[in-house]
C-alpha atoms as one frame of an Amber mdcrd trajectory, in Angstrom:
protein
  96.800  47.947  65.082  94.013  49.812  66.883  96.578  51.582  69.090  98.609
  52.617  66.045  95.441  53.908  64.330  94.538  55.844  67.450  97.894  57.406
  67.788  97.813  58.395  64.050  94.412  59.993  64.453  95.610  61.875  67.486
  98.703  63.129  65.890  96.585  64.150  62.852  94.172  66.004  65.104  96.987
  67.769  66.949  98.614  68.756  63.721  95.306  70.064  62.453  94.927  72.106
  65.641  98.440  73.484  65.281  97.732  74.481  61.679  94.441  76.104  62.674
  96.186  78.198  65.425  98.637  79.381  62.875  95.966  80.193  60.307  93.988
  82.195  62.905  96.878  84.239  63.897  98.289  84.828  60.528  95.016  85.597
  58.688  95.580  88.749  56.647  92.011  89.747  57.339  92.920  89.864  61.020
  95.789  92.293  60.618  94.267  95.350  62.367  91.482  93.619  64.405  92.309
  90.081  65.573  89.277  87.876  65.901  88.973  84.115  66.544  85.639  82.276
  66.098  83.965  85.701  66.092  85.536  86.778  69.363  87.581  90.055  69.318
  90.915  89.548  71.033  92.854  91.886  73.321  96.430  90.790  72.856  96.726
  91.512  69.161 100.542  91.914  69.322 101.576  89.537  72.012  99.494  86.508
  70.938 101.093  85.944  67.563 104.520  86.366  69.039 103.771  83.895  71.852
 102.457  81.191  69.630 105.115  81.740  66.981 107.712  81.188  69.685 106.217
  77.788  70.588 105.674  76.819  67.036 101.850  77.233  67.309 101.503  74.414
  69.746  98.378  74.465  71.940  99.203  75.359  75.500  96.020  74.399  77.320
  96.210  70.584  77.163  96.265  70.042  80.984  92.599  69.815  82.176  93.625
  70.788  85.741  95.405  73.964  84.384  92.359  74.847  82.294  90.119  74.510
  85.346  92.457  76.685  87.337  92.493  79.368  84.664  88.670  79.275  84.461
  88.413  79.692  88.229  90.797  82.654  88.253  88.900  84.442  85.497  85.496
  83.749  87.128  86.790  85.090  90.428  88.279  88.237  88.838  85.527  90.245
  90.539  87.463  89.898  93.718  90.106  92.190  92.115  87.360  94.704  91.282
  87.414  93.570  87.651  84.564  92.208  85.461  84.766  88.414  84.701  82.731
  89.025  81.480  85.663  90.923  79.969  87.578  87.665  79.786  85.625  85.766
  77.138  83.968  83.410  79.722  80.776  82.749  77.635  82.835  81.872  74.495
  85.174  79.579  76.565  82.169  77.770  78.085  80.823  77.039  74.565  84.176
  75.736  73.261  85.636  73.955  76.134  84.198  70.476  75.422  84.554  70.564
  71.580  86.723  67.836  69.968  86.717  69.754  66.636  90.358  70.828  65.892
  89.165  74.206  64.662  87.152  74.789  67.881  89.939  73.477  70.076  92.394
  75.844  68.410  89.951  78.712  68.941  89.578  77.732  72.654  93.313  77.651
  73.210  93.880  81.093  71.615  90.882  82.672  73.344  91.882  81.333  76.823
  95.491  82.518  76.336  94.185  85.961  75.334  91.892  86.053  78.427  94.844
  85.308  80.648  96.983  87.885  79.003  94.308  90.473  79.239  93.674  89.687
  82.917  97.450  89.899  83.600  97.557  93.320  81.987  94.493  94.528  83.868
  95.898  93.284  87.220  99.220  94.965  86.746  98.586  98.146  84.793  94.828
  98.543  85.365  92.023  98.195  82.893  91.705 101.904  82.281  94.583 104.060
  80.982  94.603 106.936  83.505  95.735 109.417  80.829  92.460 108.942  78.976
  90.788 110.430  82.019  93.440 112.944  82.998  96.012 113.774  80.221  98.209
 115.348  82.956  98.553 112.010  84.922 102.038 111.957  86.345 102.622 108.451
  87.700 104.899 106.294  85.605 104.230 102.665  86.030 107.224 100.348  85.574
 106.903  97.792  82.752 106.642  94.193  83.738 109.881  92.464  84.573 110.186
  90.347  81.401 107.917  90.732  78.371 104.310  89.267  78.377 105.493  86.338
  76.286 108.086  85.309  78.902 105.481  85.913  81.645 103.049  83.527  79.906
 105.684  80.921  79.452 106.698  81.158  83.097 103.011  80.706  84.172 102.614
  77.651  81.959 105.956  76.028  82.995 105.401  76.629  86.743 101.877  75.160
  86.647 101.198  77.825  89.209  98.902  80.406  87.557  97.699  81.804  90.914
 101.256  82.365  92.202 102.422  84.165  89.014  99.319  86.333  88.936  99.606
  87.116  92.685 102.964  88.789  91.997 101.229  91.133  89.517  98.909  92.641
  92.156  99.826  96.132  93.478 102.265  96.004  96.346 100.784  99.066  98.018
  99.108  97.993 101.321  95.791  99.748 100.454  95.133  97.321  97.650  94.959
  94.207  99.870  92.769  96.149 102.368  90.424  97.375  99.612  90.040  93.721
  98.396  88.800  92.806 101.870  86.403  95.791 101.731  85.106  94.700  98.281
  84.281  91.154  99.714  82.659  92.769 102.782  80.346  94.919 100.790  79.713
  92.283  98.199  78.340  90.068 101.032  76.161  93.044 102.139  74.923  93.326
  98.481  74.102  89.610  98.402  71.995  90.124 101.619  70.032  92.852  99.970
  71.985  95.931 101.027  69.993  98.424 103.094  66.760 100.425 102.932  66.800
 104.167 102.351  65.820 106.461 105.252  63.291 109.193 104.806  65.241 112.202
 103.595  63.594 114.332 106.227  64.718 112.075 109.104  66.463 113.841 112.056
  67.660 111.880 115.111  69.084 113.658 118.075  70.389 112.243 121.396  66.954
 112.925 122.891  64.954 111.326 120.012  62.812 108.298 120.766  60.501 105.900
 118.991  60.106 104.796 115.378  62.786 107.150 114.005  65.333 105.494 116.186
  64.192 101.953 115.133  64.700 102.926 111.448  68.162 104.184 112.212  69.059
 100.993 114.116  67.965  98.865 111.224  70.140 100.921 108.827  73.196 100.803
 111.085  72.788  97.046 111.587  72.793  96.402 107.884  76.310  97.885 107.420
  77.780  96.327 110.517  77.755  99.469 112.798  75.477  97.608 115.217  75.183
  93.933 115.967  72.157  92.219 114.342  69.223  91.976 116.777  70.118  95.164
 118.606  66.997  96.653 120.121  66.432 100.236 121.278  63.791 102.959 120.760
  66.080 105.649 122.255  69.647 106.866 121.611  71.702 105.148 124.265  75.507
 105.262 124.437  75.953 102.293 122.132  73.764 103.783 119.333  75.325 107.241
 119.850  78.784 105.853 119.360  77.684 103.844 116.288  76.296 107.062 114.733
  79.692 108.889 115.421  81.654 105.947 113.933  79.499 106.035 110.840  79.975
 109.821 110.502  83.736 109.549 110.975  83.991 106.736 108.436  82.152 108.917
 105.859  84.017 112.144 106.292  81.303 113.780 108.255  81.378 115.867 111.540
  81.127 113.168 114.209  78.623 114.973 116.369  76.166 112.108 116.927  73.324
 114.036 115.290  71.656 112.367 112.268  70.678 115.199 109.914  70.620 115.907
 106.118  74.318 115.112 105.480  74.290 111.848 107.506  70.976 110.676 106.011
  72.385 111.513 102.529  75.466 109.302 103.263  73.311 106.493 104.727  71.027
 106.546 101.587  73.849 105.874  99.202  73.173 102.323  98.045  75.551  99.407
  98.527  76.003  99.160  94.766  77.421 102.618  94.631  79.790 101.800  97.420
  80.976  98.770  95.530  81.677 100.866  92.495  83.655 103.317  94.652  85.757
 100.508  96.039  86.430  99.118  92.602  87.439 102.563  91.233  89.962 102.974
  94.032  91.405  99.484  93.501  91.932 100.578  89.923  93.777 103.699  91.145
  96.066 101.423  93.254  96.935  99.563  90.104  97.974 102.791  88.376 100.619
 103.581  90.965 104.178 102.448  90.560 104.915 100.242  93.624 107.434  97.890
  92.003 109.861  98.988  94.794 108.584  99.480  98.266 109.595 102.508 100.359
 110.821 102.390 103.959 109.434 105.912 104.736 107.112 107.968 102.560 104.346
 110.556 102.743 100.892 110.240 101.288  98.580 113.152 100.864  95.086 111.803
 100.104  93.154 114.731  98.514  89.501 113.608  99.173  90.182 112.789 102.889
  92.023 116.046 103.396  94.753 114.093 105.246  98.470 113.615 105.201  99.935
 110.276 106.310 103.503 109.548 107.252 104.159 105.838 106.567 106.995 103.609
 107.689 107.136 100.083 106.361 103.727 100.661 104.740 102.207 101.360 108.132
 100.721 104.761 109.114 103.095 106.260 111.705 101.507 109.612 112.011  98.713
 111.689 110.304  97.519 115.242 110.238  94.806 117.346 108.554  95.512 119.233
 105.381  93.834 121.880 103.171  93.866 121.057  99.449  93.024 122.797  96.207
  89.595 124.103  95.309  87.597 122.555  92.499  88.862 125.102  90.017  92.480
 125.046  91.316  92.795 121.311  92.010  95.716 119.694  93.734  97.260 117.428
  91.154  98.020 113.682  91.480 101.682 112.844  91.193 104.704 111.329  92.896
 107.944 113.154  93.681 110.917 113.173  96.004 111.231 115.658  98.817 114.643
 117.467  98.514 114.580 119.898 101.419 112.683 121.591 104.245 112.658 125.409
 104.301 112.131 127.281 107.642 111.026 130.891 107.666 110.230 130.908 104.038
 109.510 133.776 101.791 106.549 133.568  99.434 106.816 134.787  95.877 103.265
 135.279  94.700 102.340 133.540  91.465 101.579 136.013  88.718  98.014 134.931
  88.566  97.470 135.747  92.222  99.549 138.974  92.012  97.616 140.335  89.068
  94.077 138.893  89.622  93.822 139.160  93.429  96.453 141.596  94.772  96.558
 144.262  92.034  92.820 145.247  92.441  93.456 145.561  96.217  96.498 147.759
  95.581  94.372 150.110  93.531  92.039 150.579  96.486  94.775 150.551  99.103
  98.348 151.470  98.017  99.701 150.319 101.506  98.307 146.798 100.986 101.794
 145.328 100.451 103.454 147.146 103.386 100.785 146.035 105.744 101.415 142.422
 104.894 105.195 142.469 104.992 105.445 142.222 101.179 108.128 143.818  98.966
 107.989 144.781  95.305 110.737 143.508  93.009 111.830 143.765  89.381 112.368
 140.570  87.519 116.112 140.962  88.124 115.467 140.995  91.904 115.931 144.693
  92.573 113.626 146.121  95.172 111.169 148.854  93.965 109.911 151.788  96.065
 106.244 151.145  96.366 105.398 154.783  96.951 106.706 155.604  93.457 104.173
 153.376  91.724 100.792 154.580  90.379  98.786 151.303  90.500  96.126 152.648
  88.287  98.628 152.397  85.343  98.782 148.591  85.462  96.637 145.685  84.621
  97.038 141.895  84.355  98.689 142.269  80.876 101.332 144.938  81.621 102.149
 144.138  85.316 105.958 144.081  85.368 106.705 143.304  88.962 107.281 140.403
  91.360 105.684 140.459  94.761 107.363 138.637  97.645 106.175 138.222 101.172
 108.983 138.217 103.785 109.351 135.626 106.549 107.204 135.946 109.678 104.231
 134.610 111.450 101.825 136.230 108.975 103.613 134.793 105.824 101.073 132.866
 103.726 103.432 129.813 103.894 103.713 130.059 107.707 106.954 129.003 109.290
 107.980 126.034 107.144 107.608 124.548 103.641 108.536 121.152 102.185 109.872
 121.106  98.674 109.634 118.130  96.288 110.254 119.485  92.686 107.418 118.682
  90.302 105.907 120.170  87.099 103.093 121.780  89.040 105.043 123.804  91.505
 103.082 122.261  94.318 104.525 121.837  97.740 103.453 121.354 101.493 103.436
 124.266 103.738 102.401 125.883 107.040  99.688 128.499 107.123  98.659 131.299
 109.532  95.002 130.535 108.783  94.458 127.656 111.211  90.632 127.861 111.495
  90.082 126.090 108.180  91.439 122.899 109.688  88.463 122.725 111.917  86.091
 122.113 108.929  85.244 118.657 107.680  85.585 119.805 104.065  88.919 121.534
 103.381  89.325 122.352  99.692  90.322 126.063  99.882  93.840 126.467  98.367
  95.203 127.360  94.985  96.579 123.859  94.656  99.357 123.658  97.262  98.730
 121.681 100.379  98.553 123.446 103.731  99.512 121.244 106.734  97.798 121.561
 110.158 100.957 120.451 112.146 103.876 121.263 109.913 106.493 121.621 112.765
 105.789 118.071 113.962 106.054 116.883 110.235 109.363 118.648 109.967 110.602
 117.015 113.221 109.555 113.567 112.029 111.349 113.974 108.702 114.534 115.596
 110.002 114.747 113.497 113.153 114.799 110.402 110.919 116.967 111.911 108.285
 119.684 113.625 110.312 118.785 113.333 114.032 117.565 116.931 114.256 115.921
 117.808 117.553 112.918 119.947 118.350 115.238 122.328 120.148 117.341 122.800
 116.999 114.227 123.475 114.896 113.039 126.045 117.437 116.411 127.879 117.316
 116.149 128.166 113.513 112.578 129.424 113.734 113.474 131.994 116.329 116.029
 133.677 113.984 113.267 134.604 111.473 115.951 133.994 108.831 115.173 131.652
 105.873 117.162 128.451 106.156 117.067 125.357 103.992 117.811 121.940 105.354
 118.604 119.503 102.573 117.672 115.813 103.149 120.450 113.291 103.134 117.897
 110.687 101.775 115.088 112.013  99.563 111.729 111.260 100.849 109.039 109.956
  98.378 105.784 112.030  98.389 102.603 110.571  96.824  99.750 112.839  96.075
  96.818 110.590  95.779  93.092 110.683  95.038  91.408 107.869  96.924  87.758
 108.243  97.787  87.878 104.985  99.718  90.501 103.984 102.219  90.620 100.895
 104.474  92.323 100.202 107.806  91.921  96.753 109.334  88.234  96.026 109.258
  87.229  99.699 108.805  86.305 101.302 105.515  86.339 105.043 104.999  84.400
 106.750 102.288  84.974 110.322 101.206  83.263 112.826  99.000  84.452 112.782
  95.422  85.363 116.449  95.629  86.835 116.742  92.037  84.068 114.570  90.509
  86.395 111.877  89.223  84.751 108.595  90.343  81.800 108.699  87.837  84.018
 108.767  84.807  86.336 106.002  86.161  83.403 103.772  87.059  82.010 104.235
  83.597  85.308 103.383  82.021  85.653 100.232  84.146  82.216  99.095  82.910
  83.031  99.613  79.330  84.352  97.045  76.882  88.127  96.552  77.215  88.580
  96.368  73.495  89.945  99.394  71.645  88.101 100.255  68.486
């Protein structure tokens, strides 16, 4: 009799819970802004569909599964996300309630938290187009709709495994996760003290200044704890150079204003940088891995040739200035062009070249440039009175012919994109010696383009260095189309990681601050 009564009460309680779930999700007052027990929900479209499909049954009956979900959400900081976004306080208040209404609320809120976390893990918390309307990476939709994904997670009883598959496949993401943990531990230990802004340490420096520097380098792992020295020995000098290299500075071993400025950036700021770049990794479409691909990382002024997600070769690059930024996008390289001509963009022709022509009518001839009509017919430059033209009525096209002084150098790499951006050689090699290399109009100049061409074409069609040299020696323009298109990713990472090393770069286009602010904001759309 008691057992029958107990089962009846249990069935009634479950039915009441089912009904309350249905009422919560079908409440007409919740149509535009779904709330449960005063908590605003994220998955306003998916939640009702999910529960309708399972006839409004509660899904979090298994205590072990509830504990696993709670641990996952509490540990979401390891993914560079904020655990407080996932209703943790509300869930703690509701978890032990036996009231059917509260149990229904708990079930819905936990489901919403897991759906929100899944979305953030796969797509990112921040929509990149809200920060940059010209964002050009298209992220593939999840394989299967979110309802199916949630069902799979519940049926498999393996929440961690299902969620692990949502993490970005790009290798940098896993490395940045390790970096986040490393710097979080430093933060727990109190970070590091700021150095005097006027501090200067040279190889011959001795005394208290050196001791301050040693303490700072110890705190970030550049020296072993307990290291003692009041002079700059070889160990300390190498540590200084490693720090400078890892922070995009000239590794000269002299601690001056730039190095002190980098050392005085607090660990909390470094953590925010790492989180911002983990978010950027989530924005990138890596559903399908690439065998070979190129990455240009704008803030590090570097190009990387990757094979099987491992850097095979790297070279320095020059990128766009702050007012002519190199855009972020992904495209496929179609061909390599040797001995290219350069058709000047109209903006350069009218704003930069035309004023020079007015002062020196031989400006074009001295730079191996020809004047053309829009139909391609060459115009006699001596017949032109440049004073008659301005930026509005300029009717010509200017083209620079192939040669060692061509602005594009001896080779360019074409991957069609909406921005007309490409990789190319340059006759101005001295800029590659600088640590900061943002000087172009948006295209990317490559320090060692001939080696890049060889790597690409040797892999694509077994072309040799000798064959490339023969083409270059002709001074004739020649396109070599790739048999297999090569993915090119133009990225903006202010933090990169390799093994146990973490590299920080200047935010040259000022994008980190907005992203960090967006990551810290509420995830709920108003």
